[in-house]
PDB file of C-alpha atoms and ligand atoms in Angstrom:
ATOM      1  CA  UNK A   1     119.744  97.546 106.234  1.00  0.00           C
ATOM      2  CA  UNK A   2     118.576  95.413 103.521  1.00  0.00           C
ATOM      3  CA  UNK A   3     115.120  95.572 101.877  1.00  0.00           C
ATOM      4  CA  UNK A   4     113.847  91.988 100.451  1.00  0.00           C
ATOM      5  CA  UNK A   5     110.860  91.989  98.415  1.00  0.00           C
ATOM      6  CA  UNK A   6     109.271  91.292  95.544  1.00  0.00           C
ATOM      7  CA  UNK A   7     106.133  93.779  95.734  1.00  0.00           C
ATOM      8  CA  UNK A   8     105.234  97.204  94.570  1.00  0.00           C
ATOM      9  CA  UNK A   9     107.696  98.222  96.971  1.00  0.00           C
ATOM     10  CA  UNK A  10     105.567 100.687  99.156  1.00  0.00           C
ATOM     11  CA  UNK A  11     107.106  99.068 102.505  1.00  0.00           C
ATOM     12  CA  UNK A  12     110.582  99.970 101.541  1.00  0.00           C
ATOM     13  CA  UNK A  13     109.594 103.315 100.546  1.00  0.00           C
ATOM     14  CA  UNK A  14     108.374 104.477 103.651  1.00  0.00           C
ATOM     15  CA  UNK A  15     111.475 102.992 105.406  1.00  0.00           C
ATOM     16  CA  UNK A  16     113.754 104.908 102.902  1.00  0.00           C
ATOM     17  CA  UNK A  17     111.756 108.190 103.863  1.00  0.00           C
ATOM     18  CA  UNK A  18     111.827 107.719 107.249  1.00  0.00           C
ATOM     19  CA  UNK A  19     115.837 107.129 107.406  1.00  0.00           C
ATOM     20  CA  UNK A  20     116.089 110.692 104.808  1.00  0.00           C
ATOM     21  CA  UNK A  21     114.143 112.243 107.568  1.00  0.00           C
ATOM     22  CA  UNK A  22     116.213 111.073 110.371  1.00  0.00           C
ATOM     23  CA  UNK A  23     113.428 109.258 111.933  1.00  0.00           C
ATOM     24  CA  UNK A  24     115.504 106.054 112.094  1.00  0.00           C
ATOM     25  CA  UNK A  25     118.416 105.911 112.684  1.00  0.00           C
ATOM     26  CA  UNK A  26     120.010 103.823 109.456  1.00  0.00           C
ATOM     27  CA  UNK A  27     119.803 103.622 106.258  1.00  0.00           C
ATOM     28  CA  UNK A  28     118.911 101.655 102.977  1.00  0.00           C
ATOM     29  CA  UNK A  29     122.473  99.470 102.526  1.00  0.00           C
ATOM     30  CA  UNK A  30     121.252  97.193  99.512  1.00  0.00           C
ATOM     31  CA  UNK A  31     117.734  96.113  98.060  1.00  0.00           C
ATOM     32  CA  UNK A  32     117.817  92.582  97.597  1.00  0.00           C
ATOM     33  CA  UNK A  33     114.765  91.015  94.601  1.00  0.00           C
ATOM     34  CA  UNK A  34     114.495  88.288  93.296  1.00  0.00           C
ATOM     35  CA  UNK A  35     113.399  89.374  89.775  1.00  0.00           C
ATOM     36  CA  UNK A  36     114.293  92.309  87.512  1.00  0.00           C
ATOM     37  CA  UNK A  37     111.410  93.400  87.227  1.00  0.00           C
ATOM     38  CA  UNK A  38     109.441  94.093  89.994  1.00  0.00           C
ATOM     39  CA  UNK A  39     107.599  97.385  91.307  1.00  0.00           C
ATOM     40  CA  UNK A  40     110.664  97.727  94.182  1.00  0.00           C
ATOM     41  CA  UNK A  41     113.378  96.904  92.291  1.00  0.00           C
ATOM     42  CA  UNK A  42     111.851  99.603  89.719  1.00  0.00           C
ATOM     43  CA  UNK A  43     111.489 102.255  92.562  1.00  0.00           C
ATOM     44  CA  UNK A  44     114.559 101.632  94.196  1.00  0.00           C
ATOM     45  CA  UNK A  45     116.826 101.972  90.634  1.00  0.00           C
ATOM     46  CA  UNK A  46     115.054 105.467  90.457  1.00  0.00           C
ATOM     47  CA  UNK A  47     115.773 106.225  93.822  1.00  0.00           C
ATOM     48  CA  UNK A  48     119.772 105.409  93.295  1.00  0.00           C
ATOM     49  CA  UNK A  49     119.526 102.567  95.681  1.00  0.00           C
ATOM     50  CA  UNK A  50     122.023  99.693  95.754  1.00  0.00           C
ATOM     51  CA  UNK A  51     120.505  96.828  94.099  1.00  0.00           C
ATOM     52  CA  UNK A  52     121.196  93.578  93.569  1.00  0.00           C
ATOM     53  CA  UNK A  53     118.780  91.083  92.054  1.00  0.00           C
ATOM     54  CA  UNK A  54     119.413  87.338  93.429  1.00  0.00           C
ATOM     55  CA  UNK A  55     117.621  84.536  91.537  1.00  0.00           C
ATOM     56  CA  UNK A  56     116.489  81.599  93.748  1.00  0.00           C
ATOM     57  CA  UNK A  57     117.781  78.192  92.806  1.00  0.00           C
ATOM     58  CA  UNK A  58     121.346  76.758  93.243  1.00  0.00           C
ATOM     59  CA  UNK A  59     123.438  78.493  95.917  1.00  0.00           C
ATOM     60  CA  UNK A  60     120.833  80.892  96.636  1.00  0.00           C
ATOM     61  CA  UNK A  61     121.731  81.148 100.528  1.00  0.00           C
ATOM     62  CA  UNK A  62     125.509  81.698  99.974  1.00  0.00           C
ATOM     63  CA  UNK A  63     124.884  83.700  96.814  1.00  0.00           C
ATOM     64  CA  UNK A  64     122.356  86.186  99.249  1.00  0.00           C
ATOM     65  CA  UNK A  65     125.339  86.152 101.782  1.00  0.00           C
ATOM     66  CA  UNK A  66     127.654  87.614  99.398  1.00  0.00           C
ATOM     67  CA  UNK A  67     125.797  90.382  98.150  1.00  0.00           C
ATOM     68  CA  UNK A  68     124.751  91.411 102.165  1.00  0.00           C
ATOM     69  CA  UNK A  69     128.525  91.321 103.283  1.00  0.00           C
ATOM     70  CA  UNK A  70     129.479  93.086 100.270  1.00  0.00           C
ATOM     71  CA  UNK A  71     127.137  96.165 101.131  1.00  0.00           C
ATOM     72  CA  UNK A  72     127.943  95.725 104.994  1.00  0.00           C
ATOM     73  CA  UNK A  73     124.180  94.736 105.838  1.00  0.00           C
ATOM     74  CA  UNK A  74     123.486  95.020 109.336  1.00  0.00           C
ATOM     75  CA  UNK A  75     119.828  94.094 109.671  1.00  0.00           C
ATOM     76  CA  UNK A  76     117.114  92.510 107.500  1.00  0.00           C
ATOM     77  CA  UNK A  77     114.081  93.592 106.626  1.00  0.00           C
ATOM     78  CA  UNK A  78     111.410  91.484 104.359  1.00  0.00           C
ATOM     79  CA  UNK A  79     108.576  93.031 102.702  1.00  0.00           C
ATOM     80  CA  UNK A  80     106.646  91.041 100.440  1.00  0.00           C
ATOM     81  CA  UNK A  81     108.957  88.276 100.412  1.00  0.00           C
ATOM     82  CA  UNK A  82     107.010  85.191 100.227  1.00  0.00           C
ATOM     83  CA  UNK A  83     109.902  82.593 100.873  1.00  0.00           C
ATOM     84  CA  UNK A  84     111.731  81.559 103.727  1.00  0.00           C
ATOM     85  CA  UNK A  85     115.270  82.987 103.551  1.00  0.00           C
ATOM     86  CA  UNK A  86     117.811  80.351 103.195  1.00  0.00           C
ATOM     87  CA  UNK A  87     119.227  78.990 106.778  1.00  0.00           C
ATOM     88  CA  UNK A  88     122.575  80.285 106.643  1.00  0.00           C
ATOM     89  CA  UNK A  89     121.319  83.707 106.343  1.00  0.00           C
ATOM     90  CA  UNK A  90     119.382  83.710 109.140  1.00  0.00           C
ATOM     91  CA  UNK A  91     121.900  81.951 111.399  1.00  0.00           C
ATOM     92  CA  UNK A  92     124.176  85.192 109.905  1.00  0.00           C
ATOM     93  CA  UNK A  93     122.139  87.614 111.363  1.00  0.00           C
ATOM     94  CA  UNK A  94     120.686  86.151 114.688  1.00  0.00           C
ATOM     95  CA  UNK A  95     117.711  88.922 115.739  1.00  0.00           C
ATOM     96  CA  UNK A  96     118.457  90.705 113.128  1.00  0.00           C
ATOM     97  CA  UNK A  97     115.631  89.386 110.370  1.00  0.00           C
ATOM     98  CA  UNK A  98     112.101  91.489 110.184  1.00  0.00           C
ATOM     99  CA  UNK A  99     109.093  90.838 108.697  1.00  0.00           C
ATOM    100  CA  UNK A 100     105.758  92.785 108.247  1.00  0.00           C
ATOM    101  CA  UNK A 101     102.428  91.024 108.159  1.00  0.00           C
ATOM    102  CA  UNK A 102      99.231  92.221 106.397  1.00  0.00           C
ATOM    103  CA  UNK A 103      97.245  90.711 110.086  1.00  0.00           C
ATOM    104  CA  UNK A 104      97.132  90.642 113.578  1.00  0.00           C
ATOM    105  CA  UNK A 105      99.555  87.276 113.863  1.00  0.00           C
ATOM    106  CA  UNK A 106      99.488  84.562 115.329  1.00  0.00           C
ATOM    107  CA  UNK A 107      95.860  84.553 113.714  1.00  0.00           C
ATOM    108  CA  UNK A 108      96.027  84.849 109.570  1.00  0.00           C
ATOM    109  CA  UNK A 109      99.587  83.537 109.097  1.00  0.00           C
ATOM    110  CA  UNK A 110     101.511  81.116 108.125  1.00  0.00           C
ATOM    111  CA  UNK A 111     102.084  79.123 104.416  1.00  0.00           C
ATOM    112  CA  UNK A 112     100.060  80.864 101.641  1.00  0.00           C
ATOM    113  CA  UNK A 113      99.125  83.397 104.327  1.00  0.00           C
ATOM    114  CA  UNK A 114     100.039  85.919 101.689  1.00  0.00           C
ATOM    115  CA  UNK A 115      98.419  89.077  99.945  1.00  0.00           C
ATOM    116  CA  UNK A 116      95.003  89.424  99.416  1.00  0.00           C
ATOM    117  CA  UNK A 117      94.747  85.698 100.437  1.00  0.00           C
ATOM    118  CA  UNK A 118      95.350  87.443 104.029  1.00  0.00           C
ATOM    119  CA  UNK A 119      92.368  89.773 103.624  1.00  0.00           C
ATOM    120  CA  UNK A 120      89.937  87.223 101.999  1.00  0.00           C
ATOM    121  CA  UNK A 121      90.778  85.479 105.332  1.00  0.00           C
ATOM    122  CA  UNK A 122      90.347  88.215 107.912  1.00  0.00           C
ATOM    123  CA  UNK A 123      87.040  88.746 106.194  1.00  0.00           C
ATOM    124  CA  UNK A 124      86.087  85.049 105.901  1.00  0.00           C
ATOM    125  CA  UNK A 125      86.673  84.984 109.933  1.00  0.00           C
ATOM    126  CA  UNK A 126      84.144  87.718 110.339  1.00  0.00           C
ATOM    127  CA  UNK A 127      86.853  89.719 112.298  1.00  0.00           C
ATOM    128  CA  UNK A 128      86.358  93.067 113.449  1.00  0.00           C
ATOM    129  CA  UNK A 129      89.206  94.623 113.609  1.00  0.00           C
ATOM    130  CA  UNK A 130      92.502  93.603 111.928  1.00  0.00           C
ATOM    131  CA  UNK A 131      96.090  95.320 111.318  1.00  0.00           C
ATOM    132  CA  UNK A 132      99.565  94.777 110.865  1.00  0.00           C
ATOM    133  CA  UNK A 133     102.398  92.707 112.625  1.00  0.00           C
ATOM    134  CA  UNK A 134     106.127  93.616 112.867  1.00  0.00           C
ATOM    135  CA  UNK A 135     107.939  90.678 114.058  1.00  0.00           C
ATOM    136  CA  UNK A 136     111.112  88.854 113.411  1.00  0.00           C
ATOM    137  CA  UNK A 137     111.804  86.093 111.338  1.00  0.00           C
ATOM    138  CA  UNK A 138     112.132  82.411 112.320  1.00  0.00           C
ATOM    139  CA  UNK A 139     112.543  79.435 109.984  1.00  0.00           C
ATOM    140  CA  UNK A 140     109.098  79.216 110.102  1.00  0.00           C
ATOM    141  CA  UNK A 141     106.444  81.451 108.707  1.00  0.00           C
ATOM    142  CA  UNK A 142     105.325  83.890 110.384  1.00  0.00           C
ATOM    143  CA  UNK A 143     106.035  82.668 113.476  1.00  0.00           C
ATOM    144  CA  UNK A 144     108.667  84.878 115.720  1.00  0.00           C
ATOM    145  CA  UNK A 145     108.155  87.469 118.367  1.00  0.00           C
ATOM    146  CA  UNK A 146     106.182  90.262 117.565  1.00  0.00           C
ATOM    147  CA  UNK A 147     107.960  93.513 118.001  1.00  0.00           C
ATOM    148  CA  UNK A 148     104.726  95.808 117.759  1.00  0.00           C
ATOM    149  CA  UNK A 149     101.377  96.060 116.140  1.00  0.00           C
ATOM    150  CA  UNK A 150      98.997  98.275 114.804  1.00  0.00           C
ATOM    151  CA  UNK A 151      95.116  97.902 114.273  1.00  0.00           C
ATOM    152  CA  UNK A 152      92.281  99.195 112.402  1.00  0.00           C
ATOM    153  CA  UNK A 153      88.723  98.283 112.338  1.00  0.00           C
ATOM    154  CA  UNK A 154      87.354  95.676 109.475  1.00  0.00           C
ATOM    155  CA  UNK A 155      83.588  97.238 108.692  1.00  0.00           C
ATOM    156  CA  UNK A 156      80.359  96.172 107.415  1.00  0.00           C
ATOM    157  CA  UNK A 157      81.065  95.817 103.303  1.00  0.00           C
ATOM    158  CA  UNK A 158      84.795  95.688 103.523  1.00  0.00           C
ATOM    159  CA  UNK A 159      86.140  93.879 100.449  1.00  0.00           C
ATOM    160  CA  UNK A 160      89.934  92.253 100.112  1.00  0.00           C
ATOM    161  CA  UNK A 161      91.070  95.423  98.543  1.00  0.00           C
ATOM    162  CA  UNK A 162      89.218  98.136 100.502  1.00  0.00           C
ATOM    163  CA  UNK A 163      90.606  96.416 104.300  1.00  0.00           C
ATOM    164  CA  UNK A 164      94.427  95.679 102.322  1.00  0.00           C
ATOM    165  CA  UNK A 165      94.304  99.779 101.120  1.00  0.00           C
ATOM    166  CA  UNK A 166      93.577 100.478 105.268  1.00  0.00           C
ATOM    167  CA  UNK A 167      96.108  97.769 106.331  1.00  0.00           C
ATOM    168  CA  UNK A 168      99.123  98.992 104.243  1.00  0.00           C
ATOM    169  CA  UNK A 169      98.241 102.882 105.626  1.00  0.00           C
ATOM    170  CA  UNK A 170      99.468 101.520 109.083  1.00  0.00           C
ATOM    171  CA  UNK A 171     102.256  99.014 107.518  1.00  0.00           C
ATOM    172  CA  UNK A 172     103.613 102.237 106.284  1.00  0.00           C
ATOM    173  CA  UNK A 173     104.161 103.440 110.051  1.00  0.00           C
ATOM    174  CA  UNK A 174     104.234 100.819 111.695  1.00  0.00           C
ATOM    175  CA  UNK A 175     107.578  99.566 110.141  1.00  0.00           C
ATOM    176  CA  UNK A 176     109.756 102.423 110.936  1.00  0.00           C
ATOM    177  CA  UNK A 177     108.335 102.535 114.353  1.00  0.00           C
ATOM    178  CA  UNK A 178     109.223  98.897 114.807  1.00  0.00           C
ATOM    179  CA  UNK A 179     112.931  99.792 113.223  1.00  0.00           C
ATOM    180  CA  UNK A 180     113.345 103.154 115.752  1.00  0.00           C
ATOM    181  CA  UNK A 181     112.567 100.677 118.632  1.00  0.00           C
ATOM    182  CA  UNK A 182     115.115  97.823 117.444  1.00  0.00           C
ATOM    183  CA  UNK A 183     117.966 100.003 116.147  1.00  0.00           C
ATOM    184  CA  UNK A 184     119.336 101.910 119.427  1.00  0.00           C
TER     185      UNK A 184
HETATM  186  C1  GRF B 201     102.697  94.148 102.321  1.00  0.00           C
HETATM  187  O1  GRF B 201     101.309  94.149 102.391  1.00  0.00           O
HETATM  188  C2  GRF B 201     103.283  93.307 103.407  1.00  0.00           C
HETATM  189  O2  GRF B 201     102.530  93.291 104.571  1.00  0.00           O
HETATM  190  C3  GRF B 201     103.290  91.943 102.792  1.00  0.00           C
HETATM  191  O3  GRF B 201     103.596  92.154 101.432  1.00  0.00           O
HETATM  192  C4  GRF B 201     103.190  93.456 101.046  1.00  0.00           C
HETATM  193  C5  GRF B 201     104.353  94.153 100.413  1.00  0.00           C
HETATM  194  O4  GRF B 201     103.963  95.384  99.877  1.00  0.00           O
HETATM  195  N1  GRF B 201     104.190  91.070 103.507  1.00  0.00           N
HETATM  196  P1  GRF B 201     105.024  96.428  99.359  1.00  0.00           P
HETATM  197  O5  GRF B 201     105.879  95.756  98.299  1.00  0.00           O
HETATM  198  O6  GRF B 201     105.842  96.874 100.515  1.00  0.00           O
HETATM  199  O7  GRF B 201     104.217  97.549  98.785  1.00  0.00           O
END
């Protein structure tokens, strides 16, 4: 399994922990960033995870491909990755891509759909209730099949931060529940 992000990393944590505790059944194969020096990258270096860093640009797809064959990746999954992964990779691992969402998709998605720009939106909306979406990746953003969701409510004097700290409670469950149902 391969970890892509560019975050603070909590997404991949909780996935790590949830393999250690047998709770799904894989493991942490590489972590894939695309800069030195972000908050996951950090983590996963202290937790002895594989890394590799890949810098966007020229040959970015086959450069990605490389590293993933090298460390026997199996399945994909994206957390706080805010591109679109480079066609050949996905064509490499038909199914096999995963994405969380800070939302209940198909609603708050899509191009820019992306941190707090997420919340601002769900709030904007006057939404209720909100969550998180599990769902794998397409060419285009945000848009595959859902593979499960979770909700919470939005209340009365929510701000960005105060629904995103509720949101990434259930991320953090809802993403190795989504990998126990895929990986069987
Ligand atoms: C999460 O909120 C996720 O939903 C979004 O990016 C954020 C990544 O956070 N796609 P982290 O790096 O896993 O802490």
């Amino acid at each position: 399994m391969f970890v892509g992000t560019r975050g603070r990393g909590s997404n991949l944590r909780a996935i790590h922990d949830a393999c250690s505790r047998g709770e799904v059944p894989g493991r942490v194969a590489l972590v894939v960033g695309t800069r030195q020096d972000s908050g996951a990258i950090e983590w996963a270096r202290e937790a002895g995870l594989p890394i590799v860093v890949v810098e966007p640009g020229e040959g970015y797809g086959p450069r990605l491909l490389d590293a993933l064959k090298q460390a026997s990746v199996d399945w994909i999954c994206l957390a706080g990755y805010l591109r679109l992964l480079p066609a050949e990779v996905l064509q490499a691992f038909p199914n096999r891509v995963l994405n969380i969402h800070p939302a209940l998709l198909p609603k708050h998605g899509g191009k820019g759909m992306y941190g707090m720009h997420v919340h601002e939106a769900v709030l904007a909306a006057g939404e209720d209730e909100s969550g998180c979406t599990v769902h794998y990746v397409t060419e285009h953003y945000d848009e595959g099949a859902p593979i499960l969701q979770m909700r919470c409510p939005v209340f009365p004097g929510d701000t960005p931060e105060s629904l995103a700290a509720r949101v990434l409670v259930l991320e953090h469950q809802a993403y190795p529940e989504a990998l126990r149902r895929v990986l069987h």
